[in-house]
PDB file of C-alpha atoms in Angstrom:
ATOM      1  CA  MET I  10     -10.179  32.193 -31.290  1.00 46.00           C
ATOM      2  CA  GLU I  11      -7.950  33.958 -33.404  1.00 51.00           C
ATOM      3  CA  LEU I  12      -6.338  31.491 -35.968  1.00 54.00           C
ATOM      4  CA  ASP I  13      -2.312  32.279 -37.125  1.00 67.00           C
ATOM      5  CA  GLY I  14      -1.679  32.556 -40.837  1.00 69.00           C
ATOM      6  CA  ALA I  15      -0.476  28.552 -40.804  1.00 78.00           C
ATOM      7  CA  GLY I  16      -3.644  27.647 -38.682  1.00 81.00           C
ATOM      8  CA  LEU I  17      -6.137  29.292 -41.040  1.00 78.00           C
ATOM      9  CA  GLU I  18      -4.223  28.002 -44.408  1.00 80.00           C
ATOM     10  CA  ARG I  19      -4.482  24.450 -42.957  1.00 85.00           C
ATOM     11  CA  GLU I  20      -8.488  25.007 -41.828  1.00 86.00           C
ATOM     12  CA  VAL I  21      -8.830  26.162 -45.392  1.00 81.00           C
ATOM     13  CA  GLU I  22      -6.684  23.380 -47.066  1.00 83.00           C
ATOM     14  CA  GLU I  23      -9.026  20.967 -45.397  1.00 88.00           C
ATOM     15  CA  LYS I  24     -12.385  22.556 -46.496  1.00 85.00           C
ATOM     16  CA  VAL I  25     -10.933  22.607 -50.238  1.00 82.00           C
ATOM     17  CA  GLN I  26     -10.148  18.967 -49.650  1.00 86.00           C
ATOM     18  CA  HIS I  27     -13.841  18.383 -48.393  1.00 89.00           C
ATOM     19  CA  VAL I  28     -15.278  20.103 -51.054  1.00 85.00           C
ATOM     20  CA  LEU I  29     -13.348  18.538 -54.066  1.00 84.00           C
ATOM     21  CA  LYS I  30     -14.105  14.942 -52.677  1.00 91.00           C
ATOM     22  CA  GLY I  31     -17.871  15.826 -52.092  1.00 91.00           C
ATOM     23  CA  VAL I  32     -17.728  17.254 -55.725  1.00 86.00           C
ATOM     24  CA  SER I  33     -15.897  14.296 -56.970  1.00 89.00           C
ATOM     25  CA  GLU I  34     -18.073  11.470 -55.422  1.00 92.00           C
ATOM     26  CA  THR I  35     -21.079  13.402 -56.819  1.00 88.00           C
ATOM     27  CA  LEU I  36     -20.134  13.560 -60.318  1.00 84.00           C
ATOM     28  CA  GLU I  37     -18.533  10.119 -60.199  1.00 87.00           C
ATOM     29  CA  LYS I  38     -22.153   8.889 -58.678  1.00 87.00           C
ATOM     30  CA  TYR I  39     -23.778  10.935 -61.587  1.00 82.00           C
ATOM     31  CA  VAL I  40     -21.918   9.932 -64.645  1.00 80.00           C
ATOM     32  CA  LYS I  41     -22.029   6.330 -63.615  1.00 84.00           C
ATOM     33  CA  GLU I  42     -26.083   6.449 -62.828  1.00 86.00           C
ATOM     34  CA  ARG I  43     -26.442   8.251 -66.366  1.00 82.00           C
ATOM     35  CA  ASN I  44     -23.689   7.111 -68.684  1.00 82.00           C
ATOM     36  CA  LEU I  45     -23.690   9.919 -70.309  1.00 77.00           C
ATOM     37  CA  SER I  46     -23.287   9.487 -74.346  1.00 82.00           C
ATOM     38  CA  ILE I  47     -20.590  12.199 -76.033  1.00 85.00           C
ATOM     39  CA  VAL I  48     -23.294  13.873 -77.396  1.00 88.00           C
ATOM     40  CA  GLU I  49     -25.099  14.322 -73.917  1.00 84.00           C
ATOM     41  CA  ALA I  50     -21.389  15.686 -72.435  1.00 81.00           C
ATOM     42  CA  LYS I  51     -21.277  17.956 -75.171  1.00 87.00           C
ATOM     43  CA  GLU I  52     -24.808  19.233 -74.619  1.00 89.00           C
ATOM     44  CA  LEU I  53     -24.073  19.462 -70.828  1.00 84.00           C
ATOM     45  CA  LEU I  54     -21.221  21.584 -71.536  1.00 84.00           C
ATOM     46  CA  GLU I  55     -22.423  23.319 -73.916  1.00 89.00           C
ATOM     47  CA  SER I  56     -25.308  24.448 -71.309  1.00 89.00           C
ATOM     48  CA  LEU I  57     -22.479  25.564 -69.018  1.00 85.00           C
ATOM     49  CA  GLU I  58     -20.695  27.792 -71.611  1.00 87.00           C
ATOM     50  CA  PRO I  59     -22.363  31.587 -70.676  1.00 83.00           C
ATOM     51  CA  SER I  60     -21.719  30.840 -67.066  1.00 80.00           C
ATOM     52  CA  PHE I  61     -18.103  30.344 -67.757  1.00 80.00           C
ATOM     53  CA  LYS I  62     -17.961  33.146 -70.298  1.00 84.00           C
ATOM     54  CA  ILE I  63     -19.004  35.795 -68.073  1.00 79.00           C
ATOM     55  CA  ILE I  64     -17.114  34.109 -64.832  1.00 78.00           C
ATOM     56  CA  THR I  65     -13.734  33.938 -66.910  1.00 83.00           C
ATOM     57  CA  LYS I  66     -13.936  37.593 -68.621  1.00 88.00           C
ATOM     58  CA  LYS I  67     -11.320  39.895 -67.311  1.00 91.00           C
ATOM     59  CA  TRP I  68     -11.944  42.144 -64.579  1.00 94.00           C
ATOM     60  CA  GLY I  69     -15.257  39.790 -63.271  1.00 93.00           C
ATOM     61  CA  LEU I  70     -13.764  37.939 -60.471  1.00 92.00           C
ATOM     62  CA  LEU I  71     -11.385  40.855 -59.148  1.00 94.00           C
ATOM     63  CA  ILE I  72     -15.128  42.988 -59.446  1.00 96.00           C
ATOM     64  CA  LEU I  73     -17.032  40.422 -57.433  1.00 95.00           C
ATOM     65  CA  TYR I  74     -13.860  40.146 -55.029  1.00 94.00           C
ATOM     66  CA  THR I  75     -13.930  43.493 -53.950  1.00 96.00           C
ATOM     67  CA  LEU I  76     -17.593  44.095 -53.342  1.00 97.00           C
ATOM     68  CA  LEU I  77     -17.240  40.970 -51.437  1.00 95.00           C
ATOM     69  CA  LEU I  78     -14.385  42.488 -49.491  1.00 93.00           C
ATOM     70  CA  MET I  79     -15.757  45.857 -49.375  1.00 94.00           C
ATOM     71  CA  GLY I  80     -19.601  45.882 -49.400  1.00 95.00           C
ATOM     72  CA  PRO I  81     -21.338  48.386 -51.739  1.00 96.00           C
ATOM     73  CA  SER I  82     -19.383  50.654 -53.417  1.00 96.00           C
ATOM     74  CA  SER I  83     -19.416  53.313 -55.969  1.00 95.00           C
ATOM     75  CA  PHE I  84     -18.243  53.269 -59.717  1.00 95.00           C
ATOM     76  CA  SER I  85     -15.588  55.595 -58.645  1.00 94.00           C
ATOM     77  CA  LYS I  86     -14.544  53.716 -55.465  1.00 96.00           C
ATOM     78  CA  LEU I  87     -14.375  50.508 -57.400  1.00 97.00           C
ATOM     79  CA  HIS I  88     -12.446  52.117 -60.616  1.00 97.00           C
ATOM     80  CA  GLU I  89      -9.894  53.582 -57.335  1.00 97.00           C
ATOM     81  CA  VAL I  90      -9.689  49.941 -56.020  1.00 96.00           C
ATOM     82  CA  THR I  91      -9.092  47.751 -58.788  1.00 96.00           C
ATOM     83  CA  GLY I  92      -7.740  50.172 -60.914  1.00 96.00           C
ATOM     84  CA  VAL I  93      -9.512  48.943 -64.412  1.00 96.00           C
ATOM     85  CA  ASN I  94      -9.886  51.865 -66.879  1.00 96.00           C
ATOM     86  CA  LYS I  95     -13.455  53.030 -66.626  1.00 96.00           C
ATOM     87  CA  ARG I  96     -14.446  51.942 -70.060  1.00 97.00           C
ATOM     88  CA  SER I  97     -13.590  48.388 -68.796  1.00 96.00           C
ATOM     89  CA  LEU I  98     -15.033  48.761 -65.655  1.00 97.00           C
ATOM     90  CA  SER I  99     -18.608  49.941 -66.832  1.00 96.00           C
ATOM     91  CA  THR I 100     -18.665  47.421 -69.724  1.00 96.00           C
ATOM     92  CA  ARG I 101     -18.035  44.470 -67.322  1.00 96.00           C
ATOM     93  CA  LEU I 102     -20.348  46.057 -64.689  1.00 97.00           C
ATOM     94  CA  LYS I 103     -23.131  46.018 -66.998  1.00 96.00           C
ATOM     95  CA  GLU I 104     -22.820  42.461 -67.888  1.00 94.00           C
ATOM     96  CA  LEU I 105     -22.142  41.336 -64.048  1.00 95.00           C
ATOM     97  CA  GLU I 106     -25.860  43.087 -63.563  1.00 96.00           C
ATOM     98  CA  LYS I 107     -27.112  41.653 -66.666  1.00 94.00           C
ATOM     99  CA  GLY I 108     -25.880  38.146 -65.639  1.00 91.00           C
ATOM    100  CA  GLY I 109     -27.486  38.576 -62.129  1.00 94.00           C
ATOM    101  CA  PHE I 110     -24.436  38.778 -60.020  1.00 95.00           C
ATOM    102  CA  ILE I 111     -24.676  42.438 -59.290  1.00 97.00           C
ATOM    103  CA  LYS I 112     -27.168  45.026 -58.488  1.00 98.00           C
ATOM    104  CA  ARG I 113     -26.974  48.358 -59.581  1.00 97.00           C
ATOM    105  CA  THR I 114     -28.698  51.244 -57.306  1.00 96.00           C
ATOM    106  CA  VAL I 115     -28.858  54.869 -58.477  1.00 94.00           C
ATOM    107  CA  ARG I 116     -29.454  57.488 -55.756  1.00 88.00           C
ATOM    108  CA  THR I 117     -31.313  60.597 -57.300  1.00 89.00           C
ATOM    109  CA  GLU I 118     -31.182  62.803 -54.206  1.00 88.00           C
ATOM    110  CA  PRO I 119     -27.865  65.073 -54.765  1.00 89.00           C
ATOM    111  CA  PRO I 120     -25.456  64.026 -54.914  1.00 87.00           C
ATOM    112  CA  ILE I 121     -26.409  61.875 -57.305  1.00 88.00           C
ATOM    113  CA  SER I 122     -24.417  58.577 -57.155  1.00 88.00           C
ATOM    114  CA  THR I 123     -24.484  54.919 -58.550  1.00 92.00           C
ATOM    115  CA  HIS I 124     -23.652  52.055 -55.993  1.00 95.00           C
ATOM    116  CA  TYR I 125     -22.885  48.472 -57.128  1.00 98.00           C
ATOM    117  CA  THR I 126     -23.904  45.222 -54.421  1.00 98.00           C
ATOM    118  CA  LEU I 127     -23.726  41.795 -54.939  1.00 97.00           C
ATOM    119  CA  THR I 128     -26.609  39.936 -55.152  1.00 97.00           C
ATOM    120  CA  GLN I 129     -26.423  36.621 -53.384  1.00 97.00           C
ATOM    121  CA  THR I 130     -26.047  34.998 -56.744  1.00 94.00           C
ATOM    122  CA  GLY I 131     -22.867  37.212 -56.940  1.00 95.00           C
ATOM    123  CA  ARG I 132     -21.821  36.390 -53.553  1.00 95.00           C
ATOM    124  CA  ASP I 133     -22.074  33.091 -53.775  1.00 93.00           C
ATOM    125  CA  THR I 134     -20.319  32.806 -56.773  1.00 91.00           C
ATOM    126  CA  ALA I 135     -17.555  34.856 -55.043  1.00 91.00           C
ATOM    127  CA  LEU I 136     -17.432  32.472 -52.449  1.00 89.00           C
ATOM    128  CA  LEU I 137     -17.220  29.638 -54.437  1.00 86.00           C
ATOM    129  CA  MET I 138     -14.375  30.546 -56.325  1.00 87.00           C
ATOM    130  CA  ILE I 139     -12.428  30.556 -53.471  1.00 82.00           C
ATOM    131  CA  PRO I 140     -11.534  26.987 -53.039  1.00 80.00           C
ATOM    132  CA  LEU I 141     -10.630  27.080 -56.974  1.00 82.00           C
ATOM    133  CA  ILE I 142      -8.304  30.275 -56.976  1.00 83.00           C
ATOM    134  CA  TYR I 143      -6.836  28.613 -53.373  1.00 80.00           C
ATOM    135  CA  TYR I 144      -6.135  25.561 -54.990  1.00 80.00           C
ATOM    136  CA  VAL I 145      -5.051  26.933 -58.089  1.00 82.00           C
ATOM    137  CA  SER I 146      -2.473  29.576 -56.472  1.00 81.00           C
ATOM    138  CA  LYS I 147      -0.920  26.553 -54.159  1.00 80.00           C
ATOM    139  CA  LYS I 148      -0.173  24.491 -57.341  1.00 78.00           C
ATOM    140  CA  MET I 149       1.049  26.736 -59.558  1.00 78.00           C
ATOM    141  CA  PRO I 150       4.654  27.937 -59.955  1.00 72.00           C
ATOM    142  CA  LEU I 151       5.395  30.895 -58.602  1.00 65.00           C
ATOM    143  CA  HIS I 152       6.524  32.638 -61.610  1.00 60.00           C
ATOM    144  CA  GLU I 153       3.841  34.663 -64.090  1.00 60.00           C
ATOM    145  CA  PHE I 154       2.701  33.723 -67.066  1.00 54.00           C
TER     146      PHE I 154
END
């Protein structure tokens, strides 16, 4: 069965609401059971900081989504699709590889080429960010900041 635009949007909205409810209930239960102190809350947030940094860096999600939608891609294909300048793209790819989000494979037989693929962590991260991005896009004003 093929969904029309309105049907797809409705289904996504239902799934987003389901995720929000589940996360909210889990967080409330955790906070209530643990009775977190300010120090514990600060430590917990600080432990998440490296993840925040890598995901929120400029072009990071764009690269992840490009690989999610297009599959394994060469550097030049990523450059062409994303429009990210080569130096920034190279830097971000190295960081995403170091963080375990993508895998870099060099093919040594002619023609020599480098391809990038999502790891399971990268794929899961991109998929988990979809509800957040969808939610924010529905709630934010239509003008750019």
